[in-house]
Amino acid sequence: MRPVNSKEQILIASDLHELKLWLFMAPNELSTAAVRRLIEMAGADRVGDDAVEELGKILEDFAVKVGKEATELARHAGRKTVKAQDIQLAIKRVPPP
């Protein structure tokens, strides 16, 4: 068994679902190349590494919050499967970053 670090202790004190998400999600689930392309698609000629990292963190955090809300909506509807309608409603319910 591996030792528990301080970040894990905080999450253990939080709810179990968040702990599962944190343990199984890589630090940067979105690739830096994908985030860089999104910024370039928005019109940037040049993109700094710090901008890519910051937007990646914001997008990942928002996506996890939306996914969690969508999961709760699906469970409330008696389903285990998260559907597009759950995501669409969750987007309206989760405050933007």
Coordinates of C-alpha atoms in Angstrom, one line a residue:
M1 CA 0.0 0.0 0.0
R2 CA 1.4 3.4 -1.0
P3 CA 1.6 6.3 1.5
V4 CA -1.2 8.9 1.5
N5 CA 0.0 12.4 0.7
S6 CA -1.7 15.6 1.9
K7 CA -3.8 16.1 -1.3
E8 CA -5.2 12.6 -0.9
Q9 CA -6.0 13.2 2.8
I10 CA -8.0 16.3 1.8
L11 CA -9.9 14.3 -0.8
I12 CA -10.5 11.4 1.6
A13 CA -12.2 13.9 3.9
S14 CA -14.3 15.0 1.0
D15 CA -16.8 12.7 -0.7
L16 CA -15.8 9.3 -2.2
H17 CA -16.8 10.2 -5.7
E18 CA -14.3 13.1 -5.9
L19 CA -11.6 10.8 -4.5
K20 CA -12.3 8.2 -7.2
L21 CA -12.1 10.9 -9.9
W22 CA -8.8 12.3 -8.5
L23 CA -7.2 8.9 -8.2
F24 CA -8.1 7.7 -11.7
M25 CA -7.7 11.0 -13.5
A26 CA -4.2 11.8 -14.8
P27 CA -2.9 15.3 -13.7
N28 CA -3.5 16.6 -17.2
E29 CA -6.3 14.6 -18.9
L30 CA -6.4 17.0 -21.8
S31 CA -3.3 17.0 -23.9
T32 CA -1.4 20.2 -24.2
A33 CA -1.6 19.9 -28.0
A34 CA -5.4 19.8 -27.9
V35 CA -5.6 22.8 -25.6
R36 CA -3.1 24.7 -27.8
R37 CA -5.2 24.0 -30.9
L38 CA -8.3 25.3 -29.2
I39 CA -6.5 28.6 -28.4
E40 CA -5.2 28.8 -31.9
M41 CA -8.7 28.1 -33.3
A42 CA -9.8 31.1 -31.3
G43 CA -7.4 33.2 -33.4
A44 CA -4.1 33.3 -31.4
D45 CA -1.0 33.5 -33.6
R46 CA 1.3 32.4 -30.8
V47 CA 0.4 30.6 -27.6
G48 CA 2.5 30.5 -24.5
D49 CA 3.0 27.3 -22.5
D50 CA 1.7 29.0 -19.4
A51 CA -1.6 29.9 -21.2
V52 CA -2.0 26.3 -22.4
E53 CA -1.4 24.9 -18.9
E54 CA -3.8 27.4 -17.3
L55 CA -6.7 26.9 -19.8
G56 CA -6.2 23.1 -19.5
K57 CA -6.6 23.3 -15.7
I58 CA -9.7 25.4 -16.1
L59 CA -11.3 23.2 -18.7
E60 CA -10.5 20.0 -16.8
D61 CA -12.0 21.4 -13.6
F62 CA -15.1 22.6 -15.3
A63 CA -15.5 19.2 -17.2
V64 CA -15.3 17.3 -14.0
K65 CA -17.9 19.5 -12.3
V66 CA -20.3 19.1 -15.3
G67 CA -19.7 15.4 -15.3
K68 CA -20.4 15.1 -11.6
E69 CA -23.6 17.1 -12.0
A70 CA -24.6 15.0 -15.0
T71 CA -24.0 11.8 -13.1
E72 CA -26.2 13.0 -10.3
L73 CA -29.0 13.9 -12.8
A74 CA -28.8 10.4 -14.4
R75 CA -28.9 8.7 -11.0
H76 CA -31.9 10.9 -10.0
A77 CA -33.6 9.7 -13.2
G78 CA -32.9 6.1 -12.2
R79 CA -30.2 5.5 -14.8
K80 CA -26.6 4.5 -14.5
T81 CA -25.8 5.8 -18.0
V82 CA -25.0 9.5 -18.4
K83 CA -26.7 10.8 -21.6
A84 CA -26.3 13.9 -23.7
Q85 CA -29.4 15.4 -22.1
D86 CA -27.8 15.1 -18.7
I87 CA -24.7 16.9 -19.9
Q88 CA -26.9 19.6 -21.5
L89 CA -28.8 20.2 -18.3
A90 CA -25.7 20.0 -16.2
I91 CA -24.0 22.7 -18.3
K92 CA -26.9 25.0 -17.4
R93 CA -26.7 24.2 -13.7
V94 CA -22.9 24.4 -13.1
P95 CA -21.6 27.9 -12.8
P96 CA -19.0 28.8 -15.4
P97 CA -15.4 29.1 -14.3

